[in-house]
GROMACS .gro file of N, CA, C and O in nm:
model
  476
    1GLN      N    1  -1.940   0.452  -0.402
    1GLN     CA    2  -1.863   0.345  -0.340
    1GLN      C    3  -1.738   0.321  -0.423
    1GLN      O    4  -1.746   0.289  -0.540
    2VAL      N    5  -1.623   0.334  -0.360
    2VAL     CA    6  -1.496   0.313  -0.429
    2VAL      C    7  -1.457   0.166  -0.418
    2VAL      O    8  -1.462   0.107  -0.311
    3GLN      N    9  -1.420   0.110  -0.530
    3GLN     CA   10  -1.365  -0.026  -0.531
    3GLN      C   11  -1.216  -0.017  -0.561
    3GLN      O   12  -1.173   0.057  -0.649
    4LEU      N   13  -1.139  -0.095  -0.485
    4LEU     CA   14  -0.993  -0.097  -0.501
    4LEU      C   15  -0.948  -0.238  -0.535
    4LEU      O   16  -0.992  -0.335  -0.473
    5VAL      N   17  -0.860  -0.247  -0.632
    5VAL     CA   18  -0.807  -0.377  -0.673
    5VAL      C   19  -0.656  -0.370  -0.677
    5VAL      O   20  -0.600  -0.292  -0.755
    6GLU      N   21  -0.590  -0.453  -0.596
    6GLU     CA   22  -0.445  -0.459  -0.596
    6GLU      C   23  -0.397  -0.562  -0.698
    6GLU      O   24  -0.465  -0.660  -0.727
    7SER      N   25  -0.278  -0.539  -0.748
    7SER     CA   26  -0.214  -0.634  -0.838
    7SER      C   27  -0.064  -0.619  -0.826
    7SER      O   28  -0.015  -0.521  -0.768
    8GLY      N   29   0.009  -0.717  -0.880
    8GLY     CA   30   0.154  -0.708  -0.881
    8GLY      C   31   0.224  -0.793  -0.778
    8GLY      O   32   0.348  -0.796  -0.774
    9GLY      N   33   0.148  -0.862  -0.694
    9GLY     CA   34   0.212  -0.948  -0.595
    9GLY      C   35   0.273  -1.071  -0.661
    9GLY      O   36   0.253  -1.097  -0.780
   10GLY      N   37   0.349  -1.145  -0.583
   10GLY     CA   38   0.410  -1.266  -0.636
   10GLY      C   39   0.520  -1.315  -0.547
   10GLY      O   40   0.533  -1.274  -0.431
   11LEU      N   41   0.601  -1.404  -0.603
   11LEU     CA   42   0.713  -1.464  -0.532
   11LEU      C   43   0.842  -1.400  -0.581
   11LEU      O   44   0.865  -1.391  -0.702
   12VAL      N   45   0.926  -1.358  -0.488
   12VAL     CA   46   1.052  -1.294  -0.523
   12VAL      C   47   1.159  -1.337  -0.423
   12VAL      O   48   1.128  -1.369  -0.308
   13GLN      N   49   1.282  -1.341  -0.468
   13GLN     CA   50   1.391  -1.375  -0.379
   13GLN      C   51   1.429  -1.255  -0.292
   13GLN      O   52   1.408  -1.139  -0.330
   14ALA      N   53   1.486  -1.284  -0.177
   14ALA     CA   54   1.533  -1.177  -0.089
   14ALA      C   55   1.629  -1.087  -0.165
   14ALA      O   56   1.713  -1.134  -0.242
   15GLY      N   57   1.613  -0.958  -0.143
   15GLY     CA   58   1.693  -0.859  -0.214
   15GLY      C   59   1.629  -0.809  -0.342
   15GLY      O   60   1.676  -0.711  -0.401
   16GLY      N   61   1.523  -0.875  -0.384
   16GLY     CA   62   1.455  -0.838  -0.507
   16GLY      C   63   1.355  -0.726  -0.488
   16GLY      O   64   1.342  -0.669  -0.378
   17SER      N   65   1.283  -0.697  -0.595
   17SER     CA   66   1.187  -0.586  -0.595
   17SER      C   67   1.054  -0.631  -0.653
   17SER      O   68   1.048  -0.722  -0.736
   18LEU      N   69   0.950  -0.565  -0.609
   18LEU     CA   70   0.816  -0.580  -0.665
   18LEU      C   71   0.749  -0.444  -0.664
   18LEU      O   72   0.777  -0.361  -0.578
   19ARG      N   73   0.657  -0.426  -0.757
   19ARG     CA   74   0.576  -0.304  -0.759
   19ARG      C   75   0.429  -0.343  -0.756
   19ARG      O   76   0.381  -0.410  -0.848
   20LEU      N   77   0.363  -0.302  -0.651
   20LEU     CA   78   0.220  -0.328  -0.639
   20LEU      C   79   0.143  -0.208  -0.694
   20LEU      O   80   0.184  -0.094  -0.678
   21SER      N   81   0.030  -0.238  -0.755
   21SER     CA   82  -0.060  -0.134  -0.803
   21SER      C   83  -0.193  -0.146  -0.732
   21SER      O   84  -0.234  -0.255  -0.691
   22CYS      N   85  -0.261  -0.033  -0.721
   22CYS     CA   86  -0.394  -0.030  -0.660
   22CYS      C   87  -0.482   0.055  -0.751
   22CYS      O   88  -0.468   0.178  -0.753
   23ALA      N   89  -0.568  -0.010  -0.826
   23ALA     CA   90  -0.655   0.059  -0.920
   23ALA      C   91  -0.791   0.086  -0.856
   23ALA      O   92  -0.852  -0.005  -0.798
   24ALA      N   93  -0.836   0.209  -0.870
   24ALA     CA   94  -0.964   0.249  -0.810
   24ALA      C   95  -1.070   0.265  -0.918
   24ALA      O   96  -1.041   0.309  -1.029
   25SER      N   97  -1.192   0.230  -0.882
   25SER     CA   98  -1.307   0.252  -0.970
   25SER      C   99  -1.425   0.292  -0.885
   25SER      O  100  -1.426   0.269  -0.764
   26GLY      N  101  -1.523   0.355  -0.948
   26GLY     CA  102  -1.642   0.396  -0.875
   26GLY      C  103  -1.625   0.524  -0.797
   26GLY      O  104  -1.716   0.563  -0.725
   27GLY      N  105  -1.510   0.586  -0.811
   27GLY     CA  106  -1.485   0.710  -0.738
   27GLY      C  107  -1.354   0.771  -0.784
   27GLY      O  108  -1.277   0.708  -0.857
   28THR      N  109  -1.330   0.893  -0.741
   28THR     CA  110  -1.208   0.963  -0.780
   28THR      C  111  -1.104   0.947  -0.671
   28THR      O  112  -1.121   0.997  -0.559
   29LEU      N  113  -0.994   0.878  -0.704
   29LEU     CA  114  -0.893   0.847  -0.603
   29LEU      C  115  -0.831   0.971  -0.543
   29LEU      O  116  -0.788   0.971  -0.427
   30SER      N  117  -0.826   1.080  -0.620
   30SER     CA  118  -0.762   1.202  -0.571
   30SER      C  119  -0.838   1.263  -0.453
   30SER      O  120  -0.787   1.354  -0.387
   31ASN      N  121  -0.958   1.215  -0.426
   31ASN     CA  122  -1.034   1.264  -0.311
   31ASN      C  123  -0.991   1.199  -0.180
   31ASN      O  124  -1.040   1.238  -0.073
   32TYR      N  125  -0.902   1.100  -0.188
   32TYR     CA  126  -0.871   1.019  -0.072
   32TYR      C  127  -0.722   1.012  -0.043
   32TYR      O  128  -0.639   1.017  -0.134
   33VAL      N  129  -0.692   0.996   0.085
   33VAL     CA  130  -0.558   0.956   0.125
   33VAL      C  131  -0.545   0.806   0.095
   33VAL      O  132  -0.637   0.729   0.123
   34MET      N  133  -0.434   0.767   0.037
   34MET     CA  134  -0.414   0.626   0.004
   34MET      C  135  -0.318   0.565   0.106
   34MET      O  136  -0.209   0.617   0.131
   35HIS      N  137  -0.359   0.452   0.161
   35HIS     CA  138  -0.281   0.380   0.260
   35HIS      C  139  -0.244   0.243   0.207
   35HIS      O  140  -0.315   0.186   0.124
   36TRP      N  141  -0.134   0.190   0.259
   36TRP     CA  142  -0.098   0.051   0.236
   36TRP      C  143  -0.079  -0.017   0.372
   36TRP      O  144  -0.016   0.040   0.462
   37PHE      N  145  -0.134  -0.136   0.384
   37PHE     CA  146  -0.120  -0.219   0.503
   37PHE      C  147  -0.074  -0.357   0.460
   37PHE      O  148  -0.080  -0.392   0.340
   38ARG      N  149  -0.031  -0.436   0.556
   38ARG     CA  150   0.002  -0.575   0.526
   38ARG      C  151  -0.032  -0.662   0.646
   38ARG      O  152  -0.038  -0.614   0.759
   39GLN      N  153  -0.053  -0.788   0.617
   39GLN     CA  154  -0.081  -0.883   0.724
   39GLN      C  155  -0.008  -1.013   0.694
   39GLN      O  156  -0.035  -1.078   0.592
   40ALA      N  157   0.083  -1.046   0.783
   40ALA     CA  158   0.158  -1.171   0.772
   40ALA      C  159   0.082  -1.282   0.843
   40ALA      O  160   0.000  -1.256   0.931
   41PRO      N  161   0.110  -1.407   0.807
   41PRO     CA  162   0.041  -1.520   0.871
   41PRO      C  163   0.058  -1.517   1.022
   41PRO      O  164   0.169  -1.504   1.072
   42GLY      N  165  -0.053  -1.528   1.092
   42GLY     CA  166  -0.049  -1.532   1.237
   42GLY      C  167  -0.024  -1.399   1.305
   42GLY      O  168  -0.008  -1.395   1.428
   43LYS      N  169  -0.020  -1.293   1.228
   43LYS     CA  170   0.007  -1.161   1.286
   43LYS      C  171  -0.108  -1.065   1.255
   43LYS      O  172  -0.188  -1.088   1.166
   44GLU      N  173  -0.110  -0.957   1.331
   44GLU     CA  174  -0.211  -0.855   1.307
   44GLU      C  175  -0.172  -0.771   1.186
   44GLU      O  176  -0.056  -0.761   1.149
   45ARG      N  177  -0.274  -0.710   1.128
   45ARG     CA  178  -0.249  -0.620   1.016
   45ARG      C  179  -0.168  -0.501   1.065
   45ARG      O  180  -0.193  -0.447   1.172
   46GLU      N  181  -0.071  -0.460   0.983
   46GLU     CA  182   0.014  -0.348   1.023
   46GLU      C  183   0.020  -0.243   0.912
   46GLU      O  184   0.011  -0.274   0.793
   47PHE      N  185   0.039  -0.122   0.955
   47PHE     CA  186   0.052  -0.007   0.865
   47PHE      C  187   0.186  -0.015   0.792
   47PHE      O  188   0.290  -0.041   0.853
   48VAL      N  189   0.183   0.010   0.663
   48VAL     CA  190   0.305   0.015   0.582
   48VAL      C  191   0.339   0.160   0.548
   48VAL      O  192   0.453   0.203   0.565
   49GLY      N  193   0.240   0.233   0.499
   49GLY     CA  194   0.264   0.373   0.464
   49GLY      C  195   0.140   0.436   0.406
   49GLY      O  196   0.038   0.370   0.385
   50ARG      N  197   0.151   0.567   0.379
   50ARG     CA  198   0.039   0.636   0.319
   50ARG      C  199   0.089   0.755   0.239
   50ARG      O  200   0.203   0.800   0.257
   51ILE      N  201   0.003   0.805   0.152
   51ILE     CA  202   0.036   0.920   0.069
   51ILE      C  203  -0.085   1.012   0.066
   51ILE      O  204  -0.199   0.966   0.061
   52ASN      N  205  -0.061   1.142   0.067
   52ASN     CA  206  -0.173   1.237   0.073
   52ASN      C  207  -0.241   1.253  -0.062
   52ASN      O  208  -0.203   1.191  -0.162
   53TRP      N  209  -0.343   1.339  -0.064
   53TRP     CA  210  -0.425   1.354  -0.184
   53TRP      C  211  -0.343   1.395  -0.306
   53TRP      O  212  -0.364   1.343  -0.416
   54ARG      N  213  -0.252   1.491  -0.285
   54ARG     CA  214  -0.178   1.545  -0.399
   54ARG      C  215  -0.060   1.458  -0.436
   54ARG      O  216  -0.004   1.473  -0.544
   55GLY      N  217  -0.019   1.371  -0.346
   55GLY     CA  218   0.095   1.286  -0.375
   55GLY      C  219   0.228   1.349  -0.338
   55GLY      O  220   0.333   1.298  -0.380
   56ASP      N  221   0.226   1.456  -0.259
   56ASP     CA  222   0.351   1.522  -0.226
   56ASP      C  223   0.392   1.505  -0.080
   56ASP      O  224   0.487   1.569  -0.033
   57SER      N  225   0.323   1.417  -0.010
   57SER     CA  226   0.358   1.390   0.129
   57SER      C  227   0.335   1.243   0.158
   57SER      O  228   0.228   1.189   0.130
   58THR      N  229   0.436   1.177   0.212
   58THR     CA  230   0.425   1.035   0.244
   58THR      C  231   0.473   1.009   0.387
   58THR      O  232   0.546   1.089   0.445
   59ARG      N  233   0.430   0.895   0.438
   59ARG     CA  234   0.476   0.851   0.569
   59ARG      C  235   0.489   0.700   0.565
   59ARG      O  236   0.407   0.632   0.504
   60TYR      N  237   0.592   0.647   0.630
   60TYR     CA  238   0.620   0.504   0.624
   60TYR      C  239   0.643   0.446   0.764
   60TYR      O  240   0.689   0.515   0.855
   61ALA      N  241   0.614   0.319   0.776
   61ALA     CA  242   0.652   0.245   0.896
   61ALA      C  243   0.804   0.234   0.899
   61ALA      O  244   0.869   0.225   0.794
   62ASP      N  245   0.860   0.231   1.019
   62ASP     CA  246   1.005   0.222   1.032
   62ASP      C  247   1.060   0.097   0.964
   62ASP      O  248   1.172   0.097   0.912
   63SER      N  249   0.982  -0.009   0.965
   63SER     CA  250   1.029  -0.137   0.910
   63SER      C  251   1.051  -0.134   0.759
   63SER      O  252   1.121  -0.219   0.705
   64VAL      N  253   0.991  -0.037   0.691
   64VAL     CA  254   1.003  -0.032   0.544
   64VAL      C  255   1.068   0.097   0.496
   64VAL      O  256   1.096   0.110   0.376
   65LYS      N  257   1.093   0.188   0.586
   65LYS     CA  258   1.149   0.318   0.547
   65LYS      C  259   1.282   0.301   0.476
   65LYS      O  260   1.368   0.224   0.520
   66GLY      N  261   1.296   0.370   0.363
   66GLY     CA  262   1.418   0.360   0.285
   66GLY      C  263   1.418   0.247   0.184
   66GLY      O  264   1.504   0.242   0.096
   67ARG      N  265   1.322   0.155   0.196
   67ARG     CA  266   1.313   0.043   0.101
   67ARG      C  267   1.186   0.051   0.017
   67ARG      O  268   1.186   0.008  -0.099
   68PHE      N  269   1.079   0.100   0.073
   68PHE     CA  270   0.950   0.108   0.005
   68PHE      C  271   0.919   0.253  -0.032
   68PHE      O  272   0.953   0.345   0.043
   69THR      N  273   0.853   0.270  -0.145
   69THR     CA  274   0.811   0.402  -0.189
   69THR      C  275   0.668   0.397  -0.238
   69THR      O  276   0.632   0.314  -0.322
   70ILE      N  277   0.586   0.487  -0.184
   70ILE     CA  278   0.446   0.497  -0.225
   70ILE      C  279   0.432   0.615  -0.320
   70ILE      O  280   0.488   0.723  -0.296
   71SER      N  281   0.357   0.595  -0.425
   71SER     CA  282   0.329   0.703  -0.520
   71SER      C  283   0.186   0.687  -0.570
   71SER      O  284   0.119   0.589  -0.540
   72ARG      N  285   0.142   0.786  -0.645
   72ARG     CA  286   0.008   0.778  -0.700
   72ARG      C  287   0.003   0.854  -0.831
   72ARG      O  288   0.077   0.951  -0.851
   73ASP      N  289  -0.086   0.811  -0.918
   73ASP     CA  290  -0.113   0.880  -1.044
   73ASP      C  291  -0.263   0.905  -1.047
   73ASP      O  292  -0.340   0.817  -1.086
   74ASN      N  293  -0.302   1.023  -1.003
   74ASN     CA  294  -0.446   1.052  -0.992
   74ASN      C  295  -0.514   1.052  -1.129
   74ASN      O  296  -0.633   1.021  -1.140
   75ALA      N  297  -0.439   1.085  -1.233
   75ALA     CA  298  -0.498   1.084  -1.367
   75ALA      C  299  -0.538   0.942  -1.408
   75ALA      O  300  -0.633   0.923  -1.483
   76LYS      N  301  -0.465   0.844  -1.356
   76LYS     CA  302  -0.495   0.704  -1.385
   76LYS      C  303  -0.578   0.639  -1.275
   76LYS      O  304  -0.608   0.520  -1.282
   77ASN      N  305  -0.609   0.716  -1.171
   77ASN     CA  306  -0.685   0.662  -1.057
   77ASN      C  307  -0.617   0.540  -0.996
   77ASN      O  308  -0.682   0.442  -0.958
   78THR      N  309  -0.484   0.547  -0.988
   78THR     CA  310  -0.405   0.432  -0.944
   78THR      C  311  -0.297   0.476  -0.847
   78THR      O  312  -0.236   0.581  -0.865
   79GLY      N  313  -0.275   0.391  -0.746
   79GLY     CA  314  -0.166   0.411  -0.653
   79GLY      C  315  -0.065   0.299  -0.666
   79GLY      O  316  -0.096   0.192  -0.722
   80TYR      N  317   0.055   0.322  -0.613
   80TYR     CA  318   0.161   0.223  -0.628
   80TYR      C  319   0.239   0.207  -0.499
   80TYR      O  320   0.251   0.300  -0.419
   81LEU      N  321   0.293   0.087  -0.482
   81LEU     CA  322   0.386   0.059  -0.373
   81LEU      C  323   0.506  -0.010  -0.434
   81LEU      O  324   0.498  -0.126  -0.476
   82GLN      N  325   0.617   0.063  -0.444
   82GLN     CA  326   0.741   0.008  -0.495
   82GLN      C  327   0.819  -0.048  -0.377
   82GLN      O  328   0.849   0.024  -0.282
   83MET      N  329   0.852  -0.176  -0.386
   83MET     CA  330   0.920  -0.244  -0.276
   83MET      C  331   1.056  -0.293  -0.324
   83MET      O  332   1.062  -0.376  -0.416
   84ASN      N  333   1.160  -0.242  -0.265
   84ASN     CA  334   1.297  -0.281  -0.300
   84ASN      C  335   1.365  -0.347  -0.180
   84ASN      O  336   1.318  -0.335  -0.067
   85SER      N  337   1.474  -0.414  -0.207
   85SER     CA  338   1.551  -0.481  -0.101
   85SER      C  339   1.460  -0.564  -0.012
   85SER      O  340   1.468  -0.556   0.112
   86LEU      N  341   1.377  -0.643  -0.074
   86LEU     CA  342   1.279  -0.720   0.002
   86LEU      C  343   1.345  -0.824   0.091
   86LEU      O  344   1.450  -0.882   0.056
   87LYS      N  345   1.282  -0.847   0.206
   87LYS     CA  346   1.331  -0.942   0.305
   87LYS      C  347   1.223  -1.048   0.329
   87LYS      O  348   1.105  -1.022   0.307
   88PRO      N  349   1.262  -1.164   0.375
   88PRO     CA  350   1.161  -1.268   0.404
   88PRO      C  351   1.053  -1.218   0.500
   88PRO      O  352   0.936  -1.260   0.487
   89GLU      N  353   1.088  -1.131   0.591
   89GLU     CA  354   0.988  -1.079   0.686
   89GLU      C  355   0.889  -0.983   0.621
   89GLU      O  356   0.794  -0.940   0.687
   90ASP      N  357   0.909  -0.948   0.496
   90ASP     CA  358   0.811  -0.868   0.423
   90ASP      C  359   0.698  -0.955   0.366
   90ASP      O  360   0.602  -0.902   0.311
   91THR      N  361   0.712  -1.086   0.379
   91THR     CA  362   0.609  -1.176   0.329
   91THR      C  363   0.477  -1.149   0.400
   91THR      O  364   0.470  -1.150   0.523
   92ALA      N  365   0.373  -1.122   0.321
   92ALA     CA  366   0.242  -1.086   0.378
   92ALA      C  367   0.142  -1.068   0.265
   92ALA      O  368   0.180  -1.065   0.147
   93ILE      N  369   0.018  -1.053   0.303
   93ILE     CA  370  -0.082  -1.004   0.209
   93ILE      C  371  -0.083  -0.853   0.222
   93ILE      O  372  -0.093  -0.799   0.332
   94TYR      N  373  -0.073  -0.786   0.109
   94TYR     CA  374  -0.067  -0.640   0.107
   94TYR      C  375  -0.201  -0.584   0.060
   94TYR      O  376  -0.256  -0.629  -0.042
   95TYR      N  377  -0.249  -0.485   0.135
   95TYR     CA  378  -0.377  -0.423   0.107
   95TYR      C  379  -0.359  -0.274   0.082
   95TYR      O  380  -0.286  -0.207   0.155
   96CYS      N  381  -0.428  -0.223  -0.018
   96CYS     CA  382  -0.439  -0.078  -0.029
   96CYS      C  383  -0.574  -0.036   0.027
   96CYS      O  384  -0.670  -0.115   0.030
   97ALA      N  385  -0.581   0.088   0.072
   97ALA     CA  386  -0.703   0.139   0.132
   97ALA      C  387  -0.712   0.289   0.105
   97ALA      O  388  -0.609   0.356   0.091
   98ALA      N  389  -0.833   0.337   0.097
   98ALA     CA  390  -0.856   0.479   0.071
   98ALA      C  391  -0.935   0.538   0.188
   98ALA      O  392  -1.036   0.480   0.230
   99GLY      N  393  -0.886   0.650   0.237
   99GLY     CA  394  -0.952   0.712   0.351
   99GLY      C  395  -0.969   0.860   0.332
   99GLY      O  396  -0.908   0.921   0.244
  100TYR      N  397  -1.051   0.918   0.419
  100TYR     CA  398  -1.082   1.060   0.407
  100TYR      C  399  -0.977   1.149   0.475
  100TYR      O  400  -0.975   1.270   0.454
  101SER      N  401  -0.894   1.088   0.557
  101SER     CA  402  -0.788   1.164   0.622
  101SER      C  403  -0.674   1.071   0.657
  101SER      O  404  -0.684   0.949   0.640
  102SER      N  405  -0.566   1.129   0.705
  102SER     CA  406  -0.447   1.049   0.739
  102SER      C  407  -0.466   0.970   0.867
  102SER      O  408  -0.399   0.869   0.888
  103ILE      N  409  -0.557   1.014   0.953
  103ILE     CA  410  -0.570   0.949   1.083
  103ILE      C  411  -0.695   0.864   1.096
  103ILE      O  412  -0.700   0.774   1.180
  104ALA      N  413  -0.794   0.886   1.012
  104ALA     CA  414  -0.915   0.806   1.021
  104ALA      C  415  -0.892   0.668   0.965
  104ALA      O  416  -0.809   0.649   0.875
  105VAL      N  417  -0.963   0.571   1.017
  105VAL     CA  418  -0.957   0.437   0.959
  105VAL      C  419  -1.006   0.445   0.815
  105VAL      O  420  -1.111   0.502   0.788
  106PRO      N  421  -0.931   0.390   0.721
  106PRO     CA  422  -0.974   0.398   0.581
  106PRO      C  423  -1.114   0.341   0.560
  106PRO      O  424  -1.151   0.241   0.620
  107ALA      N  425  -1.187   0.406   0.470
  107ALA     CA  426  -1.325   0.365   0.445
  107ALA      C  427  -1.334   0.252   0.345
  107ALA      O  428  -1.429   0.173   0.348
  108TYR      N  429  -1.238   0.245   0.255
  108TYR     CA  430  -1.244   0.147   0.146
  108TYR      C  431  -1.116   0.065   0.142
  108TYR      O  432  -1.007   0.120   0.157
  109TRP      N  433  -1.133  -0.065   0.116
  109TRP     CA  434  -1.020  -0.157   0.118
  109TRP      C  435  -1.022  -0.246  -0.007
  109TRP      O  436  -1.130  -0.284  -0.054
  110GLY      N  437  -0.903  -0.279  -0.054
  110GLY     CA  438  -0.892  -0.378  -0.160
  110GLY      C  439  -0.895  -0.519  -0.101
  110GLY      O  440  -0.899  -0.537   0.021
  111GLN      N  441  -0.889  -0.617  -0.190
  111GLN     CA  442  -0.897  -0.757  -0.147
  111GLN      C  443  -0.762  -0.812  -0.105
  111GLN      O  444  -0.754  -0.920  -0.046
  112GLY      N  445  -0.656  -0.742  -0.139
  112GLY     CA  446  -0.522  -0.785  -0.102
  112GLY      C  447  -0.451  -0.862  -0.211
  112GLY      O  448  -0.514  -0.924  -0.297
  113THR      N  449  -0.320  -0.857  -0.207
  113THR     CA  450  -0.237  -0.934  -0.300
  113THR      C  451  -0.121  -0.994  -0.220
  113THR      O  452  -0.062  -0.929  -0.135
  114GLN      N  453  -0.091  -1.120  -0.250
  114GLN     CA  454   0.010  -1.193  -0.174
  114GLN      C  455   0.150  -1.158  -0.223
  114GLN      O  456   0.177  -1.161  -0.344
  115VAL      N  457   0.238  -1.128  -0.129
  115VAL     CA  458   0.380  -1.109  -0.157
  115VAL      C  459   0.457  -1.211  -0.074
  115VAL      O  460   0.441  -1.216   0.048
  116THR      N  461   0.537  -1.290  -0.141
  116THR     CA  462   0.618  -1.391  -0.073
  116THR      C  463   0.764  -1.369  -0.109
  116THR      O  464   0.799  -1.365  -0.227
  117VAL      N  465   0.846  -1.355  -0.007
  117VAL     CA  466   0.989  -1.332  -0.027
  117VAL      C  467   1.064  -1.454   0.026
  117VAL      O  468   1.056  -1.487   0.144
  118SER      N  469   1.134  -1.520  -0.062
  118SER     CA  470   1.209  -1.639  -0.024
  118SER      C  471   1.352  -1.602   0.014
  118SER      O  472   1.410  -1.508  -0.040
  119SER      N  473   1.407  -1.680   0.106
  119SER     CA  474   1.544  -1.650   0.153
  119SER      C  475   1.647  -1.725   0.071
  119SER      O  476   1.615  -1.810  -0.010
   0.00000   0.00000   0.00000
């Protein structure tokens, strides 16, 4: 059973940056595709992006493309979400998740970390 713990959330002004981390335990992160999702108040959870096992292929939602970057360090069993040029509409709880493929619903989820962007 893989446990995921996100960290790095907080309050930032519009235009600022944050880097979220997702630390895995109980399993080898390199066995999984890593996904990031977010859920804003009153809205459904939405896909942010994902990175493949080796870390050499990524995919992003149009809303974050060019501003967010997903990476991973399998040696540290940790994934990252670098968020630049943040906008108030990026305010949400951000979740990392680990899945067996790019299209399957992820099997393991973190508890989430709050990101708040002030205008």
